[in-house]
CSV table of N, CA, C and O in Angstrom, one decimal:
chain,number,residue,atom,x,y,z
A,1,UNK,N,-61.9,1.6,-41.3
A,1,UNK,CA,-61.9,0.6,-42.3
A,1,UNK,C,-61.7,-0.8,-41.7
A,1,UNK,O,-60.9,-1.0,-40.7
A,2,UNK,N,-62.4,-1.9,-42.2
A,2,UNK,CA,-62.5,-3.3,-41.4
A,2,UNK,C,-62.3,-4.1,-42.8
A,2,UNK,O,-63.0,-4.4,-43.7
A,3,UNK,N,-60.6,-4.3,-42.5
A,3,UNK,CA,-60.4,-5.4,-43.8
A,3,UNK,C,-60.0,-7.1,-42.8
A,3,UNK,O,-59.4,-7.3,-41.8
A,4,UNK,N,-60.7,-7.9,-43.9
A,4,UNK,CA,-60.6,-9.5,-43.3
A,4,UNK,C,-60.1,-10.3,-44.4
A,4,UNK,O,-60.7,-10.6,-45.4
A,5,UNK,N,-59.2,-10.6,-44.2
A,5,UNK,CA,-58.4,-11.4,-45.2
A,5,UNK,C,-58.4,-13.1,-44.8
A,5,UNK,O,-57.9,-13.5,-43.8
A,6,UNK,N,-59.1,-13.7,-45.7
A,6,UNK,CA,-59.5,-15.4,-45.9
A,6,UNK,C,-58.5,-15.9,-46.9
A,6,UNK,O,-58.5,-15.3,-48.0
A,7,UNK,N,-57.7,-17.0,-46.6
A,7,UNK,CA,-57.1,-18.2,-47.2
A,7,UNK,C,-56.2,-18.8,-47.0
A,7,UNK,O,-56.7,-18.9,-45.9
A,8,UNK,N,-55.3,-19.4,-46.9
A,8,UNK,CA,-54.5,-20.8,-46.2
A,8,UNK,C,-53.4,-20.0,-45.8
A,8,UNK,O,-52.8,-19.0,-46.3
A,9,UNK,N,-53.0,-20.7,-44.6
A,9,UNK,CA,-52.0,-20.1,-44.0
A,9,UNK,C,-50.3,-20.5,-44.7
A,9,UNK,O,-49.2,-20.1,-44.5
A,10,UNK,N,-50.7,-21.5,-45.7
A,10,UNK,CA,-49.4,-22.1,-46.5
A,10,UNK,C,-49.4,-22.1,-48.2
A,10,UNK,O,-49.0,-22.8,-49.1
A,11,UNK,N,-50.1,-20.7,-48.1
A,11,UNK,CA,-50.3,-20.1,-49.6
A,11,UNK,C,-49.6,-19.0,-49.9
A,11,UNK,O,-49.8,-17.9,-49.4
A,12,UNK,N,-48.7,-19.2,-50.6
A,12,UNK,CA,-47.7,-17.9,-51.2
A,12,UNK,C,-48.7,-16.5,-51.7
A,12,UNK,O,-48.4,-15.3,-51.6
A,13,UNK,N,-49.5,-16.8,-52.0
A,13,UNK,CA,-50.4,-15.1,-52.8
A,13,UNK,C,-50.5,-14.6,-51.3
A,13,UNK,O,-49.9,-13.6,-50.7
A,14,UNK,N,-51.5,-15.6,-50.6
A,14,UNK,CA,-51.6,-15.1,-48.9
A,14,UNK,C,-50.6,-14.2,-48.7
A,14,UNK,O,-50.5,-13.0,-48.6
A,15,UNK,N,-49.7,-15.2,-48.6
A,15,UNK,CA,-48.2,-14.6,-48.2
A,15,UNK,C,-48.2,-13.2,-48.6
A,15,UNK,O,-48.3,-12.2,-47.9
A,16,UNK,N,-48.0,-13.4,-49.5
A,16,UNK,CA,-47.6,-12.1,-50.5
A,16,UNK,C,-48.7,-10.5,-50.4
A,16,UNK,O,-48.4,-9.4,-50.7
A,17,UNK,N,-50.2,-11.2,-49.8
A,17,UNK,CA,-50.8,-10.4,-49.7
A,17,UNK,C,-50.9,-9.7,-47.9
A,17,UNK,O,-51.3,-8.6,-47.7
A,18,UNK,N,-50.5,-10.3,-47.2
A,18,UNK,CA,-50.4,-10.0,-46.2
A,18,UNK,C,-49.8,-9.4,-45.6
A,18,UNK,O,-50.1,-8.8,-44.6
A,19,UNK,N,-48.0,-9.5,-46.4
A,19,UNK,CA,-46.8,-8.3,-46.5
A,19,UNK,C,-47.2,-7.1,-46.9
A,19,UNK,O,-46.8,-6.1,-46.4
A,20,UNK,N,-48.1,-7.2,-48.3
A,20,UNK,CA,-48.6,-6.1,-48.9
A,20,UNK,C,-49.0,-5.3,-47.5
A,20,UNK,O,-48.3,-4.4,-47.1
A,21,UNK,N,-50.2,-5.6,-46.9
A,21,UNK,CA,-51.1,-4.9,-46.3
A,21,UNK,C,-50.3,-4.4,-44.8
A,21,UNK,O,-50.7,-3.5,-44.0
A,22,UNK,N,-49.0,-5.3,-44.6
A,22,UNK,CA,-48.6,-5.0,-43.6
A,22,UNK,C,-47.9,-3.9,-43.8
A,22,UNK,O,-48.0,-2.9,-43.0
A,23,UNK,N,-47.3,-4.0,-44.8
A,23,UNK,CA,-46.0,-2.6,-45.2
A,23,UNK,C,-46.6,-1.2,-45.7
A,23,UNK,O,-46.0,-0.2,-46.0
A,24,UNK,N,-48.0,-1.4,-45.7
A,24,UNK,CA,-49.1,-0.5,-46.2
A,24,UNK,C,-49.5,0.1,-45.1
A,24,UNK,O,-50.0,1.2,-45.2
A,25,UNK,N,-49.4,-0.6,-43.5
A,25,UNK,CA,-50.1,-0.1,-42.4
A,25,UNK,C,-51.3,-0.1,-42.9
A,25,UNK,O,-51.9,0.9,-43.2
A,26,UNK,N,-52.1,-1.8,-43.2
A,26,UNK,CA,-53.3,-1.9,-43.4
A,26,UNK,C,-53.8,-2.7,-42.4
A,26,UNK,O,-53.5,-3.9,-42.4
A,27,UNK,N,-54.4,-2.3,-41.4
A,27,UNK,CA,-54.9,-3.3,-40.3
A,27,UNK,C,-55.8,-4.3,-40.8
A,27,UNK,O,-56.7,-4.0,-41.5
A,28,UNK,N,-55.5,-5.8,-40.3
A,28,UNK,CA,-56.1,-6.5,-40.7
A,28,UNK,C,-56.3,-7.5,-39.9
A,28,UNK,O,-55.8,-7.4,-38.8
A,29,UNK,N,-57.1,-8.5,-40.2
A,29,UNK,CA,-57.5,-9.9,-39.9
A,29,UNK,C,-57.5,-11.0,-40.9
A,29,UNK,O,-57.7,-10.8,-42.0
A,30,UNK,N,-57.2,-12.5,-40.4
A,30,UNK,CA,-56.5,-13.2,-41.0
A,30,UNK,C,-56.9,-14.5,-40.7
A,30,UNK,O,-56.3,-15.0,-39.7
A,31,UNK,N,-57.8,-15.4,-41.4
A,31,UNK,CA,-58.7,-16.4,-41.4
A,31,UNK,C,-58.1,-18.0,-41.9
A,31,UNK,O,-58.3,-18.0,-43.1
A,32,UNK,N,-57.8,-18.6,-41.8
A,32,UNK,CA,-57.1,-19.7,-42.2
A,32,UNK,C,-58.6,-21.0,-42.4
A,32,UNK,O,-59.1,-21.8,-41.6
A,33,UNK,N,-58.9,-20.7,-43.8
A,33,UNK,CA,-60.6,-21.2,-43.5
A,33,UNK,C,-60.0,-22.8,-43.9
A,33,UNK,O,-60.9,-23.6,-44.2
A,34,UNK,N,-59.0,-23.3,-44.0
A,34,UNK,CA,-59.0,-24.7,-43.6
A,34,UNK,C,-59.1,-25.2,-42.2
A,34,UNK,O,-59.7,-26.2,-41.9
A,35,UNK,N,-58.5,-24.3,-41.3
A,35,UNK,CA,-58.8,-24.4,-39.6
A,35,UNK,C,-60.1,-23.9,-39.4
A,35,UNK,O,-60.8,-24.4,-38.5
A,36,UNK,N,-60.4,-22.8,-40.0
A,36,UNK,CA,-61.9,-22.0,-39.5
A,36,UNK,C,-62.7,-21.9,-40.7
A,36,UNK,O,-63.1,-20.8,-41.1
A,37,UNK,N,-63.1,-23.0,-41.2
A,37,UNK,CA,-64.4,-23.3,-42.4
A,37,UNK,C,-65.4,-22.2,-42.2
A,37,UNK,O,-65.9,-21.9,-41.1
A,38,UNK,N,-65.5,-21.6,-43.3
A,38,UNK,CA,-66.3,-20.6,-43.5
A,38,UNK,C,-67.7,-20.9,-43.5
A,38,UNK,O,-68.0,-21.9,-44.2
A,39,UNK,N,-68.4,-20.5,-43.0
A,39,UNK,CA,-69.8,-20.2,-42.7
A,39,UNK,C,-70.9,-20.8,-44.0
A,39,UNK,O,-70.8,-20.0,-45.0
A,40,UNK,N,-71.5,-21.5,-44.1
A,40,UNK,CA,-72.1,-22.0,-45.6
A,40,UNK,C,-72.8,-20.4,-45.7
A,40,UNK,O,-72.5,-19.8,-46.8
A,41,UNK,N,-73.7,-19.5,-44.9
A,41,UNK,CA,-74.2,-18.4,-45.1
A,41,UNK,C,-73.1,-17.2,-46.3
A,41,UNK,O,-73.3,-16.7,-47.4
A,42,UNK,N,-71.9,-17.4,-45.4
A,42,UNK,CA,-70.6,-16.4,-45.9
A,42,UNK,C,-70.9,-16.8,-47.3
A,42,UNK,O,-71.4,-16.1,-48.1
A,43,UNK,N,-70.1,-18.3,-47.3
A,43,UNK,CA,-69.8,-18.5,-48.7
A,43,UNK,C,-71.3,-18.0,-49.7
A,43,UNK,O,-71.2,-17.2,-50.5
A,44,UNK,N,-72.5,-18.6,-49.4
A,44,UNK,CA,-73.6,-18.4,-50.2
A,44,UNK,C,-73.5,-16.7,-50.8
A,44,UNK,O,-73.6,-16.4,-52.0
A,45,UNK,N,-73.1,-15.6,-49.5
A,45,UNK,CA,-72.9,-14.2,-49.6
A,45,UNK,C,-72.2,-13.6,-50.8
A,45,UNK,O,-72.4,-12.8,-51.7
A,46,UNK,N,-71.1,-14.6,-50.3
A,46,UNK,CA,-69.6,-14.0,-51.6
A,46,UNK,C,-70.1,-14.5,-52.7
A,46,UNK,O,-69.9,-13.7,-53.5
A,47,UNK,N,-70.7,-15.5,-53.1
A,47,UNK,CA,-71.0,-15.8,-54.1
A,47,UNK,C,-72.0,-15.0,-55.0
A,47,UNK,O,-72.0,-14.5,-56.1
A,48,UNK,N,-72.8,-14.9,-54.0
A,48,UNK,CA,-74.1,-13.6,-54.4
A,48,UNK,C,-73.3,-12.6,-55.5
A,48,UNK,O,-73.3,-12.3,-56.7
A,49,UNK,N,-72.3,-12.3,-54.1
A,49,UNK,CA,-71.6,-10.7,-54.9
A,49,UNK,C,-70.8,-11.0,-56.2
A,49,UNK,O,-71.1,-10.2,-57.1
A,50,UNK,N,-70.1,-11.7,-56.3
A,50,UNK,CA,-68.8,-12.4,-57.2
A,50,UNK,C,-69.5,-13.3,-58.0
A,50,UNK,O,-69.4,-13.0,-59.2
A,51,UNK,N,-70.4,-14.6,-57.8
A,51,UNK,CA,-70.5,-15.7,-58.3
A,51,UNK,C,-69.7,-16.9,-58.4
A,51,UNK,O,-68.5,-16.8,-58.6
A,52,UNK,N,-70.2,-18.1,-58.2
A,52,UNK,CA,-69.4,-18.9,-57.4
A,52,UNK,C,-68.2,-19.2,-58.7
A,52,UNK,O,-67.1,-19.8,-58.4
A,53,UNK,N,-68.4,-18.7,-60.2
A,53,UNK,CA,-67.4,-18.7,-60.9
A,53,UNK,C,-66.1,-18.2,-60.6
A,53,UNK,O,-65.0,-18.7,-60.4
A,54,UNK,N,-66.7,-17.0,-60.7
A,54,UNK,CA,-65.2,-16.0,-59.9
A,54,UNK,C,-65.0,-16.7,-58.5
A,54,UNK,O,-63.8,-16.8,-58.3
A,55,UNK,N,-65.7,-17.2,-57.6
A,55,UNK,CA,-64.8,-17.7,-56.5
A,55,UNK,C,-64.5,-18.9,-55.7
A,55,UNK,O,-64.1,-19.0,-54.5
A,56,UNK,N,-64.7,-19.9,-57.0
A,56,UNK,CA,-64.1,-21.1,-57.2
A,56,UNK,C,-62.9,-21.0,-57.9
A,56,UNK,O,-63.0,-20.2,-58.8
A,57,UNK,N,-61.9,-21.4,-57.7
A,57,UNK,CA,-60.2,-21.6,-58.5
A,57,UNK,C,-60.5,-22.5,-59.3
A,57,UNK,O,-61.0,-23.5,-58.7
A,58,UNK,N,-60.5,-22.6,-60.6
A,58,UNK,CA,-60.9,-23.4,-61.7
A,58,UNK,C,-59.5,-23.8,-62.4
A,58,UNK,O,-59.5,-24.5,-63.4
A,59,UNK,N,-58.0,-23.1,-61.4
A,59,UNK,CA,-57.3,-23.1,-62.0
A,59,UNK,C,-56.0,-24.1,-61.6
A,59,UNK,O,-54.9,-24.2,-62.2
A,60,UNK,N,-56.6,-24.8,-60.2
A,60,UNK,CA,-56.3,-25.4,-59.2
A,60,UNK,C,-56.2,-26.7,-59.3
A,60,UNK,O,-57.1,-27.4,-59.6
A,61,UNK,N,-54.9,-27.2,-59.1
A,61,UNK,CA,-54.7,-28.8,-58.4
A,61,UNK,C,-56.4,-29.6,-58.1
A,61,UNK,O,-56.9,-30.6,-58.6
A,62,UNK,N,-56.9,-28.7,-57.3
A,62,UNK,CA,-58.0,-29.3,-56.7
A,62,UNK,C,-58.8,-29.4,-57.7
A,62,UNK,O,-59.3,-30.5,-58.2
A,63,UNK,N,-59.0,-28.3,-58.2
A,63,UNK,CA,-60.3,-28.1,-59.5
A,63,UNK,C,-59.7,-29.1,-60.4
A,63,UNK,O,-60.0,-28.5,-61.4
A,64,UNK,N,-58.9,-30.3,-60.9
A,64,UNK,CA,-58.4,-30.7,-62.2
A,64,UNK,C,-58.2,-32.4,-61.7
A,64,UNK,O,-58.1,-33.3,-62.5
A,65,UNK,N,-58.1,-32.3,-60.2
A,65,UNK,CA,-58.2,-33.5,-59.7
A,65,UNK,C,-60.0,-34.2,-59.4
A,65,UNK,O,-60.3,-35.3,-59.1
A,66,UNK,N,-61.1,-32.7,-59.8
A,66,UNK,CA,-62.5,-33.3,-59.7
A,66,UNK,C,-62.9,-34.4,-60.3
A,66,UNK,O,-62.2,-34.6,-61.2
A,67,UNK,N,-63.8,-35.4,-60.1
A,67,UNK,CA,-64.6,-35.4,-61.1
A,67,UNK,C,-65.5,-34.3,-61.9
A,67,UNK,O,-65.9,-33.2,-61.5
A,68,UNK,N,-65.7,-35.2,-63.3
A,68,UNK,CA,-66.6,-34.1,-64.0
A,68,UNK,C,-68.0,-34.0,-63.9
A,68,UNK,O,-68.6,-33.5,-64.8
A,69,UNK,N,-68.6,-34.8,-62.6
A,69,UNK,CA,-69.4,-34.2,-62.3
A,69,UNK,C,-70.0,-33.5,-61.2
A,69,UNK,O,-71.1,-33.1,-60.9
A,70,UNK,N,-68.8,-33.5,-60.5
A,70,UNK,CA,-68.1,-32.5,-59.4
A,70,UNK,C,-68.5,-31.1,-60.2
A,70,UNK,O,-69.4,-30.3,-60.1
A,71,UNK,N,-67.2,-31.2,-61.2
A,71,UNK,CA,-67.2,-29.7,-62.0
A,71,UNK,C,-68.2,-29.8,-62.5
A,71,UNK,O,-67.8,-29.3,-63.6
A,72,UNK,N,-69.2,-29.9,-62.6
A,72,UNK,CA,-70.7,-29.5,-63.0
A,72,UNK,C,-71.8,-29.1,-62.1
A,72,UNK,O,-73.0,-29.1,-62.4
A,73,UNK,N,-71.2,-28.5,-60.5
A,73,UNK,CA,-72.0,-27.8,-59.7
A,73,UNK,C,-72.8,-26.8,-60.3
A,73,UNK,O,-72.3,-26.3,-61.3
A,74,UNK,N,-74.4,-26.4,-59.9
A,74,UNK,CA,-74.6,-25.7,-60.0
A,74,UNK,C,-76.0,-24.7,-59.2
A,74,UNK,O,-76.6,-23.6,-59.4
A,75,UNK,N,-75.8,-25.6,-58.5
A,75,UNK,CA,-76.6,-25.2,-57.3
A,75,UNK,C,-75.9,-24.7,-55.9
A,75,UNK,O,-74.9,-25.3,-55.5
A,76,UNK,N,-76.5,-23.7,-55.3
A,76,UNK,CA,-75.5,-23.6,-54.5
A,76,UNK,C,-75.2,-24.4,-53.2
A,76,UNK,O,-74.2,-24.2,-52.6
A,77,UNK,N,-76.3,-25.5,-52.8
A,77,UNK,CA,-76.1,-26.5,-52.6
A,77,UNK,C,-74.5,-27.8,-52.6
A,77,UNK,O,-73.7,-28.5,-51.9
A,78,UNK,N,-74.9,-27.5,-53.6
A,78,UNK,CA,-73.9,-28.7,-54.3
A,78,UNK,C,-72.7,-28.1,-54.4
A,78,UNK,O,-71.7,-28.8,-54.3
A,79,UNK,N,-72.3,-26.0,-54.6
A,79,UNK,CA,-70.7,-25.5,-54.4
A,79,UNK,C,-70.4,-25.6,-53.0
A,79,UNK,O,-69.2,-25.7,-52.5
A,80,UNK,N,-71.3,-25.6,-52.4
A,80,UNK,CA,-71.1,-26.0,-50.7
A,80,UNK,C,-70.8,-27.1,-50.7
A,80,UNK,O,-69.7,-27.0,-50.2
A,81,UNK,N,-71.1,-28.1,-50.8
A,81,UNK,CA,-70.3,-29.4,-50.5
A,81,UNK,C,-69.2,-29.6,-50.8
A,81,UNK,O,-68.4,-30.1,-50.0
A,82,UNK,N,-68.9,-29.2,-52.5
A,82,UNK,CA,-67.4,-29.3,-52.6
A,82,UNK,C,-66.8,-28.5,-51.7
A,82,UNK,O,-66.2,-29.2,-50.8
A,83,UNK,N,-66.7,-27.3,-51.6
A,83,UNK,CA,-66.1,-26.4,-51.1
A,83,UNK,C,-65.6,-27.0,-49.1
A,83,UNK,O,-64.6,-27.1,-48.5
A,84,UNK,N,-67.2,-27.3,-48.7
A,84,UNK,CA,-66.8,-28.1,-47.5
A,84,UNK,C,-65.9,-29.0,-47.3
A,84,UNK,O,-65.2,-29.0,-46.2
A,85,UNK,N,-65.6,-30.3,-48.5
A,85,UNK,CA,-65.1,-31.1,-48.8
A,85,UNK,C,-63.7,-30.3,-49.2
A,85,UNK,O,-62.9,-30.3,-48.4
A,86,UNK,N,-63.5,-29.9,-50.1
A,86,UNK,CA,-62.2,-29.2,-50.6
A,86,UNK,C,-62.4,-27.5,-50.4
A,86,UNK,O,-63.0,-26.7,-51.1
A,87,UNK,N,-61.4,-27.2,-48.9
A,87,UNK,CA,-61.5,-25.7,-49.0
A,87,UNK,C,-60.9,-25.1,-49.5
A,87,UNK,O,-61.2,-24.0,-49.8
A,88,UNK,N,-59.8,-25.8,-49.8
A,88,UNK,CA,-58.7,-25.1,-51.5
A,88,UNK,C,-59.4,-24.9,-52.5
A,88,UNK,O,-58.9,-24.1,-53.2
A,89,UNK,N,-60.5,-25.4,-52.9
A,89,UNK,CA,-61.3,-24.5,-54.1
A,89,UNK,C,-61.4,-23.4,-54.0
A,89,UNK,O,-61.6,-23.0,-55.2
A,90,UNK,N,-61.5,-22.4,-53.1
A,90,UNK,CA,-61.5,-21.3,-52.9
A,90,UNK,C,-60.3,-20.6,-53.3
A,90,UNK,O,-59.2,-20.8,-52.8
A,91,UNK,N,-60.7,-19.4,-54.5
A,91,UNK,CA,-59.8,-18.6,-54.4
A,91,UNK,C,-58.8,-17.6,-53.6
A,91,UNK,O,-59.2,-16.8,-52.8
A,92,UNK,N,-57.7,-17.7,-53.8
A,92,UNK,CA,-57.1,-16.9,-52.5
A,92,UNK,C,-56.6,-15.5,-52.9
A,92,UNK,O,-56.4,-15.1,-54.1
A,93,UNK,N,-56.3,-15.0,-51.9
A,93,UNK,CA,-57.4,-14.5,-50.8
A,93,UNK,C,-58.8,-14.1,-51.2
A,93,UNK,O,-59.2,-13.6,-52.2
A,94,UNK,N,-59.3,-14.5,-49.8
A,94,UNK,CA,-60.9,-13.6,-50.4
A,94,UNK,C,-60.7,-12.2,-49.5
A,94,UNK,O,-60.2,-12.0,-48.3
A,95,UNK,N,-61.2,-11.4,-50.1
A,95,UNK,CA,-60.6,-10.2,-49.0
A,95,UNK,C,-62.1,-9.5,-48.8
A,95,UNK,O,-63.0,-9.4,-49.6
A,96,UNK,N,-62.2,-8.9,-47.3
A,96,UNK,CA,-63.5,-8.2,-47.3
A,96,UNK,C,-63.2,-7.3,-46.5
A,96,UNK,O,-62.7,-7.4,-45.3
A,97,UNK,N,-63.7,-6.2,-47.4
A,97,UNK,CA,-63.3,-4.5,-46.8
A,97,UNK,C,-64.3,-3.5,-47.0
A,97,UNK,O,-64.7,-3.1,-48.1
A,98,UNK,N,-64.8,-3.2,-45.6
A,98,UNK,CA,-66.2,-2.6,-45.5
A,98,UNK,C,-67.4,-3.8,-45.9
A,98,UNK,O,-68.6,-3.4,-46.2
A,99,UNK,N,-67.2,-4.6,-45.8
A,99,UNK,CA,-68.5,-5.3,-46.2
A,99,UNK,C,-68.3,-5.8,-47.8
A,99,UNK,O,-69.2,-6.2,-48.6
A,100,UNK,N,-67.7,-5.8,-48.0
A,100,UNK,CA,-67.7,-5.8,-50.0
A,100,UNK,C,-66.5,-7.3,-50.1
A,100,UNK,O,-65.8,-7.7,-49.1
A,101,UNK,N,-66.7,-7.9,-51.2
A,101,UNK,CA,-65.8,-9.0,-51.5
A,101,UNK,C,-65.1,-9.2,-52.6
A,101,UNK,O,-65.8,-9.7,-53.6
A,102,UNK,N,-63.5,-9.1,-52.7
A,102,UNK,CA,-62.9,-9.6,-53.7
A,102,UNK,C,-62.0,-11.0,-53.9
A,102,UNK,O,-61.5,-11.6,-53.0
A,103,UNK,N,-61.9,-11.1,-54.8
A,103,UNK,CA,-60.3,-12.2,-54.6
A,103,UNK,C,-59.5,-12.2,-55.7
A,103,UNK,O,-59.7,-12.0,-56.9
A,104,UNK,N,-58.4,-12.5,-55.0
A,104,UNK,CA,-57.2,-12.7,-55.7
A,104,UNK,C,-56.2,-12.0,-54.8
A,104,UNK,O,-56.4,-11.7,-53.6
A,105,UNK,N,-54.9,-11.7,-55.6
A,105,UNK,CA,-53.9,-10.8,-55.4
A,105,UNK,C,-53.1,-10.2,-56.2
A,105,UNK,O,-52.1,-10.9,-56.4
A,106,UNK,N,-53.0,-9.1,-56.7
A,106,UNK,CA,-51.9,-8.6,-57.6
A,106,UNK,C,-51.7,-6.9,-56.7
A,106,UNK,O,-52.6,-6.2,-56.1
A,107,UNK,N,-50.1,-6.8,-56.8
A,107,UNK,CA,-50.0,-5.0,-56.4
A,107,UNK,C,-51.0,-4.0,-56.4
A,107,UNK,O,-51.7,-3.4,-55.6
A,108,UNK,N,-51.1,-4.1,-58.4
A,108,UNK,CA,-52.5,-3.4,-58.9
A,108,UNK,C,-53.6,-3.1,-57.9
A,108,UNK,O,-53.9,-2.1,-57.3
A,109,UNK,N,-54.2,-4.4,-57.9
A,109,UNK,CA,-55.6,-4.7,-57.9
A,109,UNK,C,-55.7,-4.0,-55.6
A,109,UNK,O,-56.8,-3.5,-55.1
A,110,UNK,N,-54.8,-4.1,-55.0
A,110,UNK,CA,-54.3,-3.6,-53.4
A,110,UNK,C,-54.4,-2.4,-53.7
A,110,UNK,O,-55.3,-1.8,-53.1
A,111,UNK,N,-53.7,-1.9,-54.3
A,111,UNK,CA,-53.3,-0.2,-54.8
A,111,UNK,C,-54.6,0.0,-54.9
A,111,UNK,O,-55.1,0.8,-54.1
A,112,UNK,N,-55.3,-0.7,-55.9
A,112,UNK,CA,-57.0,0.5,-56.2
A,112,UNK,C,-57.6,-0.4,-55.0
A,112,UNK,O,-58.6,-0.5,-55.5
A,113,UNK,N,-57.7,-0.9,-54.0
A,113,UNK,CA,-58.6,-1.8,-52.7
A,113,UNK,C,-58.2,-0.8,-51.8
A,113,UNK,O,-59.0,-0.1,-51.4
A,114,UNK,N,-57.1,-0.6,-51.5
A,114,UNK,CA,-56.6,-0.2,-50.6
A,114,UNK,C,-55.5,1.5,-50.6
A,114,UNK,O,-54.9,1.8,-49.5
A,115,UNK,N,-55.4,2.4,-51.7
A,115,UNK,CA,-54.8,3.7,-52.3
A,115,UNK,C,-53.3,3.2,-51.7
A,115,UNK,O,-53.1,2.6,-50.6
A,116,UNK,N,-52.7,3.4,-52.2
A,116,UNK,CA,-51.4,2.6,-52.1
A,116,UNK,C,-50.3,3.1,-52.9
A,116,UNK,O,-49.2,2.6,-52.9
């Protein structure tokens, strides 16, 4: 199993998700995409899977300090620049296990990712 865990190294869910996987004996990897900007291909990828709805934070400091015509991306063009520009729009964590992509964090949602 190849799990890769993406999002800020000074994010509590991180935090929180990273204890999870350690106390689970879940081997992992651990991406700090404000130091290591994610790939415009990646992000286009995750979005594919998810949509840039689900993996934009809409719920965010960042997302509320936009302009509103910021928040009216809709090309994926244009979620790339924000996202370049603000990598905290990105939901945390993005997690990718076997090739597949989720985000967030709750116990629950590790438990069914990972049998727990």
């Amino acid at each position: 199993m190849s799990v890769d865990l993406y999002g800020l190294a000074k994010c509590g869910t991180c935090d929180k998700a990273r204890a999870w996987l350690d106390a689970h004996k879940v081997k992992h990897s651990f991406t700090d995409y404000r130091d290591e900007p994610i790939a415009p291909a990646t992000l286009k990828a995750w979005a594919k899977e998810l949509t840039w709805e689900k993996l934009v934070n809409r719920a965010s400091y960042t997302w509320r300090d936009l302009t509103e015509q910021q928040k009216a991306a809709s090309s994926d063009a244009q979620w790339l620049a924000l996202i370049k520009e603000f990598p905290a729009l990105v939901k945390r964590p993005v997690v990718v296990k076997d090739g597949a992509v989720s985000v967030g964090f709750t116990e629950k949602k590790f438990k069914e990712l990972f049998g727990g």
